[in-house]
Coordinates of C-alpha atoms in Angstrom, one line a residue:
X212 CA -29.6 -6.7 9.1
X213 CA -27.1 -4.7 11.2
X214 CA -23.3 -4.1 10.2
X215 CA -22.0 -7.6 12.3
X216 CA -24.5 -9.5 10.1
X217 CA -23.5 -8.2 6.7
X218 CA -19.5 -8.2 7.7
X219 CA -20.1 -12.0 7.7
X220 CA -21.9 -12.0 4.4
X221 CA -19.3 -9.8 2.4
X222 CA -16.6 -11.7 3.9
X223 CA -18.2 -15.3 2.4
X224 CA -18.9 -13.5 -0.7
X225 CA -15.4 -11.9 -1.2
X226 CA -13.5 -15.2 -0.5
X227 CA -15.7 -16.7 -3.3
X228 CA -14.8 -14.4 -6.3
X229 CA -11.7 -13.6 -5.0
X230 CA -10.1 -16.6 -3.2
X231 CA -6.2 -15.7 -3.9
X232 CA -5.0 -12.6 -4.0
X233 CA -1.9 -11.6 -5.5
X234 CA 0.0 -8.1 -4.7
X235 CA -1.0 -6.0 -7.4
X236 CA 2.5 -3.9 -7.1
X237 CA 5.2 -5.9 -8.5
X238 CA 8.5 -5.4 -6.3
X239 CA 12.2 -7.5 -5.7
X240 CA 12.2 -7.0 -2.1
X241 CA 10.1 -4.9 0.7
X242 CA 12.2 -2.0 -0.1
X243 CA 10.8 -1.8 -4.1
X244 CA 7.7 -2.6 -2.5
X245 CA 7.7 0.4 -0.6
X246 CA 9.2 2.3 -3.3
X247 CA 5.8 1.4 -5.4
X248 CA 3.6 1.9 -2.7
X249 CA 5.0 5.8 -2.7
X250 CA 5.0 5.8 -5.8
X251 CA 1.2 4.7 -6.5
X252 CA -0.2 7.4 -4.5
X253 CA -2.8 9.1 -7.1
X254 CA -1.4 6.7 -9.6
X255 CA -2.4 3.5 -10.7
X256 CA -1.3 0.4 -10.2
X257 CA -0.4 -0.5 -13.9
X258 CA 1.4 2.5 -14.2
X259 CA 3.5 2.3 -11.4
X260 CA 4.3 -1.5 -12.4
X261 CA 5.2 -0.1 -16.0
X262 CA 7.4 2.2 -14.9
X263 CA 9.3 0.2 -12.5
X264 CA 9.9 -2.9 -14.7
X265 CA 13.0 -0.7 -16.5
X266 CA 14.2 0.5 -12.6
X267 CA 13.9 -2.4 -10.9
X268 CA 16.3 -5.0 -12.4
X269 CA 19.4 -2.3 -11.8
X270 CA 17.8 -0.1 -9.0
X271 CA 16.4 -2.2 -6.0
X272 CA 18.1 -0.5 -2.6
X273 CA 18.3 2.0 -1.1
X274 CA 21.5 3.0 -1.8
X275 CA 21.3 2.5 -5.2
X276 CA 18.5 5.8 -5.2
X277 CA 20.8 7.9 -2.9
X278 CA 23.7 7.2 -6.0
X279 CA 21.2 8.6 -8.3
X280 CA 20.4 11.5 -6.7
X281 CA 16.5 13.2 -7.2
X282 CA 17.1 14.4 -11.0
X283 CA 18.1 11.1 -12.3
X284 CA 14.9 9.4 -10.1
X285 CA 13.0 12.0 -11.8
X286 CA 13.6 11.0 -15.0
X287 CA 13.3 7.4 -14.3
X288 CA 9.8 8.2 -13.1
X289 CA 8.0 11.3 -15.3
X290 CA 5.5 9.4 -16.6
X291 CA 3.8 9.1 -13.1
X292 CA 1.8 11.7 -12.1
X293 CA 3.2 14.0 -9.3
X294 CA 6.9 12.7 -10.2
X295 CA 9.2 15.4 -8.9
X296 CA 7.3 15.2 -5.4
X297 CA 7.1 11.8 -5.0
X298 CA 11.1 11.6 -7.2
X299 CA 12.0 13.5 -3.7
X300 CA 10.3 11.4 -1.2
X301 CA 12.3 8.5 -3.1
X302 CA 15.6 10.1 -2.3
X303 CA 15.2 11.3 0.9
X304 CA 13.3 8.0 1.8
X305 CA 16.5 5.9 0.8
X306 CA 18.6 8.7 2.4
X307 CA 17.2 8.0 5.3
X308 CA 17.2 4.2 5.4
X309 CA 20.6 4.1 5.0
X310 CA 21.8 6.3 7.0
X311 CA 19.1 5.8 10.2
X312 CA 18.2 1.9 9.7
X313 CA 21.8 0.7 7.3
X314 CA 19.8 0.4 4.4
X315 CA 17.0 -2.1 6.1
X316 CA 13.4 -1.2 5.7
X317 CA 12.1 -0.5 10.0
X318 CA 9.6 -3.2 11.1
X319 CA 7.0 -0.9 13.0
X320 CA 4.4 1.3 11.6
X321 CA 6.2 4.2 14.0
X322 CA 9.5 4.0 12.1
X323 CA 7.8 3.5 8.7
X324 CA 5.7 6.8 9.3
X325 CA 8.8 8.9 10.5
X326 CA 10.1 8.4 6.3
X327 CA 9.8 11.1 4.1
X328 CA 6.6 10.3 2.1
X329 CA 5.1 7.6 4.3
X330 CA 2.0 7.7 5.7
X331 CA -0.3 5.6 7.4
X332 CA -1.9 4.0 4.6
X333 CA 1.7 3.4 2.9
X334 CA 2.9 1.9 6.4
X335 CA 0.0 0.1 6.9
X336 CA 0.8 -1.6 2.7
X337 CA 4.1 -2.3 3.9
X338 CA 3.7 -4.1 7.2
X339 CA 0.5 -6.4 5.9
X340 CA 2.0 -7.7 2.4
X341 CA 6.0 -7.1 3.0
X342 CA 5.8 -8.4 6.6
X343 CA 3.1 -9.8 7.1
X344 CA 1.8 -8.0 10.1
X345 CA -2.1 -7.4 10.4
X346 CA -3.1 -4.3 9.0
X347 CA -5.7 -2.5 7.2
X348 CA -4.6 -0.4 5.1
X349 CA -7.8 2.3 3.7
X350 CA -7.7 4.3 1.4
X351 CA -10.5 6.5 -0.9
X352 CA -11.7 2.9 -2.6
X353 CA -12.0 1.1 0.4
X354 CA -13.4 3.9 2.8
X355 CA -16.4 4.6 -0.3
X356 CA -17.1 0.8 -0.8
X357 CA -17.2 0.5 2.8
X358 CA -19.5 3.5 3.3
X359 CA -21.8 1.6 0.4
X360 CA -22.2 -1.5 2.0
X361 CA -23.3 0.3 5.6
X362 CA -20.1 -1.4 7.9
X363 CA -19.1 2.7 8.6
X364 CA -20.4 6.2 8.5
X365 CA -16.4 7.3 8.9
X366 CA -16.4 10.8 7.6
X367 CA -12.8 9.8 7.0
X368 CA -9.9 6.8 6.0
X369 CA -8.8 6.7 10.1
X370 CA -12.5 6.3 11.1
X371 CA -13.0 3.4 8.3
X372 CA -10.1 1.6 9.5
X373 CA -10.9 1.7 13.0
X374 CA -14.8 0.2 11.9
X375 CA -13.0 -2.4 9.8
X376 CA -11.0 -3.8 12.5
X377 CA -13.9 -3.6 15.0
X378 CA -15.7 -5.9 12.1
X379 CA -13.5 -8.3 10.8
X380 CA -11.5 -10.8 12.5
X381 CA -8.1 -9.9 12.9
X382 CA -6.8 -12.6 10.2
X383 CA -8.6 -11.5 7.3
X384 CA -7.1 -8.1 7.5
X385 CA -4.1 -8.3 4.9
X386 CA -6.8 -10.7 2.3
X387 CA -9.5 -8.8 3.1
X388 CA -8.2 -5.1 2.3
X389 CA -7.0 -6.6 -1.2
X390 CA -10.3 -8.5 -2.0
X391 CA -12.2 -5.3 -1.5
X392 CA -9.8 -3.7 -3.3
X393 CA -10.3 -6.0 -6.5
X394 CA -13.9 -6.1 -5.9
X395 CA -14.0 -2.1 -5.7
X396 CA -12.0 -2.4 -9.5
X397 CA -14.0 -4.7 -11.2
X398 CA -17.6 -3.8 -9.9
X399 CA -17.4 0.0 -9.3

């Protein structure tokens, strides 16, 4: 069976068990989305969404984070792992969007990556489930589940993406990167 073939097969198997899929980071607007994406690097998901149910409700712009300052972001966040690194990315993240974009969230993977603390993968996060742009966001999970299954022999995340999107139809891209993503959590 070559890769082609068994793309098709986990694609039919993964819209079975997994026919909606929900955003597992719970945000008020594509800002607090990308504010938990940042936030959930090395981190999980639960934690993140614990931690940001008390910020959310009174902090949800970007301004609102530059008023704080990094200390008081700090404290809001110590319980995640990494906080004071990531507590600066915040600040100079919303720092930036208000003074470069007036507070909006940019609309292109170029202007997403040019944020402190945004990479690819976060960029990618943002633009397939706050936009709705086609993306294929990989990260450790994804690239090793995709490595298992024989649809990539990516030494890395970039190399992964790039055989993903050669695989799979365009469309699936934002469903399909969260399906594996819940298969990789509940199976491996």
């Amino acid at each position: 069976m070559n890769e082609e073939q068994r793309a098709k097969i986990i694609l039919r198997t993964l819209n079975k068990i997994y026919p909606k899929t929900p955003i597992p980071l719970k945000h008020r607007n594509i800002f607090t989305l990308l504010i938990s994406v940042l936030l959930s690097a090395q981190c999980t998901d639960v934690n993140v969404n614990n931690v940001t149910k008390n910020i959310y409700p009174k902090y949800n712009r970007p301004e609102h984070f530059v008023k704080l300052g990094r200390k008081r972001i700090e404290k809001l966040i110590r319980s995640i792992g990494i906080f004071r690194v990531k507590a600066k990315s915040v600040y100079n993240l919303s720092k930036s969007l208000v003074e470069k974009y007036k507070g909006r969230v940019p609309k292109t993977f170029e202007q997403l990556e040019e944020l402190p603390g945004v990479g690819h993968k976060t960029a990618s996060v943002v633009m397939s489930q706050g936009f709705g742009y086609p993306a294929f966001p990989v990260d450790t999970h994804i690239h090793r589940l995709a490595q298992r299954w024989g649809l990539t022999s990516g030494k890395n995340v970039v190399q992964t993406e790039a055989d993903l999107k050669r695989l799979f139809p365009r469309r699936y891209w934002n469903k399909l990167h969260l399906q594996i993503i819940y298969y990789g959590r509940e199976y491996c």
